[in-house]
Amino acid sequence: MVNSFLSRYPSFSLWSSSGENSPRVMSASLVVSGLMPVVARLALGTFLLPYTAYLPSKNGLVNSILVGNPWLWATLVCLGVYRSRSRSVQETDLLSLWLLATAWWLLVTRWFMGPSLTDRTFIATGGECQEYAGLSMPTTRSQCRISGGEWVGGHDISGQAFTVTHATMLIYNMHRTCQPASWGRIAAMGPWCWIMFMTVVHPHPLLETVTACIVAASVWST
């Protein structure tokens, strides 16, 4: 979907026949970015921190700011790329690319004519909210959490693994328009590395992580 849009802009074409934008290089980039969470998960193995520890805790200050706002950090990195773009690159090209990527992120993780695609997948595969307070059953993870319930039973696509992979591809495509890298943009990747680490410290089951990577990579290869 995104690639179909990008093909209209020669400077953004993922499938041009030259150099770094060749199909072989782009395919390799998709595979590498998609496998990052999976490989990290396998590498960590049993050396995972207990969930009650401060660093991996979702309620910790660091994670509530960084891991709780993954697309914010992706957008900040993209803003740095935008400011250092080559003069030949049109502002509307970068903005349109970011808008398309953001729309896909919202559909998968936040809203898709109601519940997000991840919530719809979870319910369609037998998941439900249990032990919730209220008369009607919550249909989204956030509603379930607010009602004090537990989101269990279905195939829960990893939102963090999806976001990490999807944002990697967005930043990859925007980065090709940059002037030489600056320390500011390099520093902006720090929070993103932390989000990636937290994704694999307390991961979803491996299949849910793989599914998330496939969903993220698919939009860049169609």
GROMACS .gro file of C-alpha atoms in nm:
model
  222
    1MET     CA    1   0.000   0.000   0.000
    2VAL     CA    2   0.268   0.251   0.102
    3ASN     CA    3   0.499   0.128  -0.173
    4SER     CA    4   0.227   0.193  -0.433
    5PHE     CA    5   0.217   0.554  -0.317
    6LEU     CA    6   0.594   0.588  -0.303
    7SER     CA    7   0.638   0.459  -0.658
    8ARG     CA    8   0.487   0.785  -0.784
    9TYR     CA    9   0.787   0.969  -0.645
   10PRO     CA   10   1.118   0.863  -0.803
   11SER     CA   11   1.321   0.981  -0.505
   12PHE     CA   12   1.117   0.754  -0.276
   13SER     CA   13   1.074   0.447  -0.497
   14LEU     CA   14   1.159   0.132  -0.302
   15TRP     CA   15   1.204  -0.070  -0.618
   16SER     CA   16   1.428   0.142  -0.839
   17SER     CA   17   1.703  -0.048  -1.014
   18SER     CA   18   1.997   0.140  -0.870
   19GLY     CA   19   2.215   0.102  -0.566
   20GLU     CA   20   2.068   0.119  -0.219
   21ASN     CA   21   1.709   0.123  -0.346
   22SER     CA   22   1.732  -0.206  -0.537
   23PRO     CA   23   1.472  -0.477  -0.472
   24ARG     CA   24   1.738  -0.697  -0.317
   25VAL     CA   25   1.849  -0.433  -0.068
   26MET     CA   26   1.492  -0.333   0.018
   27SER     CA   27   1.384  -0.694   0.066
   28ALA     CA   28   1.679  -0.754   0.295
   29SER     CA   29   1.590  -0.444   0.495
   30LEU     CA   30   1.232  -0.566   0.538
   31VAL     CA   31   1.351  -0.904   0.659
   32VAL     CA   32   1.607  -0.760   0.900
   33SER     CA   33   1.370  -0.505   1.053
   34GLY     CA   34   1.094  -0.762   1.079
   35LEU     CA   35   1.316  -1.019   1.249
   36MET     CA   36   1.473  -0.781   1.502
   37PRO     CA   37   1.222  -0.846   1.780
   38VAL     CA   38   1.222  -1.220   1.708
   39VAL     CA   39   1.601  -1.255   1.713
   40ALA     CA   40   1.629  -1.044   2.028
   41ARG     CA   41   1.364  -1.260   2.194
   42LEU     CA   42   1.553  -1.581   2.113
   43ALA     CA   43   1.886  -1.429   2.217
   44LEU     CA   44   1.757  -1.322   2.557
   45GLY     CA   45   1.610  -1.667   2.620
   46THR     CA   46   1.559  -1.721   2.991
   47PHE     CA   47   1.757  -1.414   3.094
   48LEU     CA   48   1.446  -1.200   3.119
   49LEU     CA   49   1.407  -0.957   3.404
   50PRO     CA   50   1.123  -1.027   3.647
   51TYR     CA   51   0.817  -0.822   3.554
   52THR     CA   52   0.809  -0.668   3.902
   53ALA     CA   53   1.153  -0.511   3.850
   54TYR     CA   54   1.154  -0.134   3.798
   55LEU     CA   55   1.312  -0.124   3.452
   56PRO     CA   56   1.062  -0.349   3.270
   57SER     CA   57   0.761  -0.231   3.470
   58LYS     CA   58   0.497  -0.056   3.259
   59ASN     CA   59   0.422   0.170   3.555
   60GLY     CA   60   0.780   0.296   3.587
   61LEU     CA   61   0.846   0.658   3.496
   62VAL     CA   62   1.083   0.572   3.210
   63ASN     CA   63   0.851   0.323   3.043
   64SER     CA   64   0.538   0.531   3.096
   65ILE     CA   65   0.706   0.808   2.894
   66LEU     CA   66   0.901   0.609   2.635
   67VAL     CA   67   0.729   0.274   2.583
   68GLY     CA   68   0.388   0.430   2.645
   69ASN     CA   69   0.436   0.675   2.357
   70PRO     CA   70   0.615   0.480   2.081
   71TRP     CA   71   0.475   0.669   1.782
   72LEU     CA   72   0.562   1.001   1.945
   73TRP     CA   73   0.929   0.906   1.938
   74ALA     CA   74   0.904   0.781   1.581
   75THR     CA   75   0.750   1.114   1.484
   76LEU     CA   76   1.026   1.310   1.659
   77VAL     CA   77   1.291   1.114   1.469
   78CYS     CA   78   1.103   1.181   1.144
   79LEU     CA   79   1.091   1.551   1.232
   80GLY     CA   80   1.469   1.551   1.262
   81VAL     CA   81   1.493   1.381   0.924
   82TYR     CA   82   1.253   1.636   0.776
   83ARG     CA   83   1.465   1.926   0.893
   84SER     CA   84   1.778   1.778   0.735
   85ARG     CA   85   1.622   1.667   0.407
   86SER     CA   86   1.787   1.731   0.073
   87ARG     CA   87   1.666   2.040  -0.110
   88SER     CA   88   1.542   1.827  -0.398
   89VAL     CA   89   1.289   1.654  -0.173
   90GLN     CA   90   0.942   1.809  -0.162
   91GLU     CA   91   0.790   1.880   0.179
   92THR     CA   92   0.461   1.727   0.066
   93ASP     CA   93   0.636   1.398  -0.015
   94LEU     CA   94   0.768   1.356   0.338
   95LEU     CA   95   0.442   1.471   0.495
   96SER     CA   96   0.237   1.232   0.281
   97LEU     CA   97   0.467   0.943   0.369
   98TRP     CA   98   0.436   1.016   0.741
   99LEU     CA   99   0.057   1.054   0.715
  100LEU     CA  100   0.018   0.720   0.537
  101ALA     CA  101   0.240   0.544   0.789
  102THR     CA  102   0.055   0.706   1.080
  103ALA     CA  103  -0.282   0.606   0.935
  104TRP     CA  104  -0.174   0.241   0.918
  105TRP     CA  105  -0.040   0.256   1.274
  106LEU     CA  106  -0.370   0.400   1.397
  107LEU     CA  107  -0.577   0.135   1.216
  108VAL     CA  108  -0.371  -0.150   1.357
  109THR     CA  109  -0.323  -0.029   1.713
  110ARG     CA  110  -0.592   0.229   1.792
  111TRP     CA  111  -0.908   0.242   1.581
  112PHE     CA  112  -1.057   0.058   1.281
  113MET     CA  113  -1.420   0.163   1.250
  114GLY     CA  114  -1.441   0.084   1.621
  115PRO     CA  115  -1.191  -0.157   1.781
  116SER     CA  116  -0.843  -0.165   1.628
  117LEU     CA  117  -0.725  -0.446   1.401
  118THR     CA  118  -0.529  -0.597   1.689
  119ASP     CA  119  -0.837  -0.597   1.914
  120ARG     CA  120  -1.055  -0.738   1.636
  121THR     CA  121  -0.801  -1.014   1.571
  122PHE     CA  122  -0.785  -1.095   1.941
  123ILE     CA  123  -1.164  -1.130   1.969
  124ALA     CA  124  -1.194  -1.320   1.638
  125THR     CA  125  -0.945  -1.580   1.765
  126GLY     CA  126  -1.140  -1.649   2.082
  127GLY     CA  127  -1.017  -1.377   2.315
  128GLU     CA  128  -1.233  -1.190   2.561
  129CYS     CA  129  -1.227  -0.967   2.866
  130GLN     CA  130  -1.279  -1.163   3.186
  131GLU     CA  131  -1.362  -1.051   3.540
  132TYR     CA  132  -1.464  -0.703   3.429
  133ALA     CA  133  -1.692  -0.462   3.611
  134GLY     CA  134  -2.001  -0.353   3.420
  135LEU     CA  135  -2.297  -0.491   3.227
  136SER     CA  136  -2.153  -0.503   2.874
  137MET     CA  137  -1.835  -0.687   2.781
  138PRO     CA  138  -1.547  -0.455   2.678
  139THR     CA  139  -1.444  -0.496   2.314
  140THR     CA  140  -1.099  -0.336   2.335
  141ARG     CA  141  -0.794  -0.389   2.551
  142SER     CA  142  -0.814  -0.035   2.691
  143GLN     CA  143  -1.181  -0.075   2.787
  144CYS     CA  144  -1.101  -0.406   2.952
  145ARG     CA  145  -0.820  -0.252   3.153
  146ILE     CA  146  -1.036   0.042   3.263
  147SER     CA  147  -1.311  -0.193   3.380
  148GLY     CA  148  -1.064  -0.393   3.586
  149GLY     CA  149  -1.082  -0.701   3.364
  150GLU     CA  150  -0.820  -0.931   3.215
  151TRP     CA  151  -0.765  -0.953   2.839
  152VAL     CA  152  -0.711  -1.326   2.779
  153GLY     CA  153  -0.767  -1.615   2.540
  154GLY     CA  154  -0.698  -1.485   2.188
  155HIS     CA  155  -0.409  -1.415   1.954
  156ASP     CA  156  -0.280  -1.080   2.082
  157ILE     CA  157  -0.064  -0.919   1.813
  158SER     CA  158   0.227  -0.742   1.981
  159GLY     CA  159   0.166  -0.370   1.944
  160GLN     CA  160   0.523  -0.280   2.038
  161ALA     CA  161   0.679  -0.526   1.792
  162PHE     CA  162   0.448  -0.393   1.521
  163THR     CA  163   0.533  -0.031   1.600
  164VAL     CA  164   0.909  -0.095   1.616
  165THR     CA  165   0.910  -0.270   1.277
  166HIS     CA  166   0.670  -0.024   1.112
  167ALA     CA  167   0.858   0.280   1.240
  168THR     CA  168   1.191   0.130   1.131
  169MET     CA  169   1.064   0.115   0.774
  170LEU     CA  170   0.926   0.468   0.793
  171ILE     CA  171   1.253   0.609   0.926
  172TYR     CA  172   1.449   0.405   0.670
  173ASN     CA  173   1.259   0.561   0.380
  174MET     CA  174   1.274   0.913   0.520
  175HIS     CA  175   1.642   0.883   0.610
  176ARG     CA  176   1.738   0.839   0.245
  177THR     CA  177   1.646   1.204   0.190
  178CYS     CA  178   1.886   1.330   0.458
  179GLN     CA  179   2.199   1.532   0.453
  180PRO     CA  180   2.487   1.370   0.650
  181ALA     CA  181   2.373   1.250   0.992
  182SER     CA  182   2.382   1.488   1.286
  183TRP     CA  183   2.437   1.407   1.653
  184GLY     CA  184   2.086   1.530   1.726
  185ARG     CA  185   1.924   1.270   1.503
  186ILE     CA  186   2.153   0.999   1.638
  187ALA     CA  187   2.057   1.093   1.995
  188ALA     CA  188   1.689   1.084   1.899
  189MET     CA  189   1.727   0.713   1.826
  190GLY     CA  190   1.811   0.647   2.193
  191PRO     CA  191   1.449   0.626   2.315
  192TRP     CA  192   1.371   0.403   2.016
  193CYS     CA  193   1.644   0.158   2.119
  194TRP     CA  194   1.496   0.149   2.470
  195ILE     CA  195   1.149   0.073   2.333
  196MET     CA  196   1.299  -0.211   2.132
  197PHE     CA  197   1.471  -0.349   2.442
  198MET     CA  198   1.151  -0.336   2.647
  199THR     CA  199   0.965  -0.510   2.365
  200VAL     CA  200   1.179  -0.820   2.404
  201VAL     CA  201   1.242  -0.812   2.779
  202HIS     CA  202   0.878  -0.898   2.846
  203PRO     CA  203   0.760  -1.024   2.509
  204HIS     CA  204   0.440  -1.167   2.382
  205PRO     CA  205   0.452  -1.533   2.280
  206LEU     CA  206   0.687  -1.573   1.984
  207LEU     CA  207   0.405  -1.630   1.734
  208GLU     CA  208   0.238  -1.302   1.834
  209THR     CA  209   0.567  -1.118   1.784
  210VAL     CA  210   0.618  -1.277   1.442
  211THR     CA  211   0.262  -1.187   1.341
  212ALA     CA  212   0.320  -0.825   1.441
  213CYS     CA  213   0.634  -0.807   1.228
  214ILE     CA  214   0.451  -0.953   0.928
  215VAL     CA  215   0.163  -0.705   0.964
  216ALA     CA  216   0.410  -0.415   0.983
  217ALA     CA  217   0.628  -0.525   0.692
  218SER     CA  218   0.335  -0.614   0.466
  219VAL     CA  219   0.221  -0.256   0.418
  220TRP     CA  220   0.568  -0.159   0.291
  221SER     CA  221   0.594  -0.444   0.041
  222THR     CA  222   0.255  -0.425  -0.133
   0.00000   0.00000   0.00000
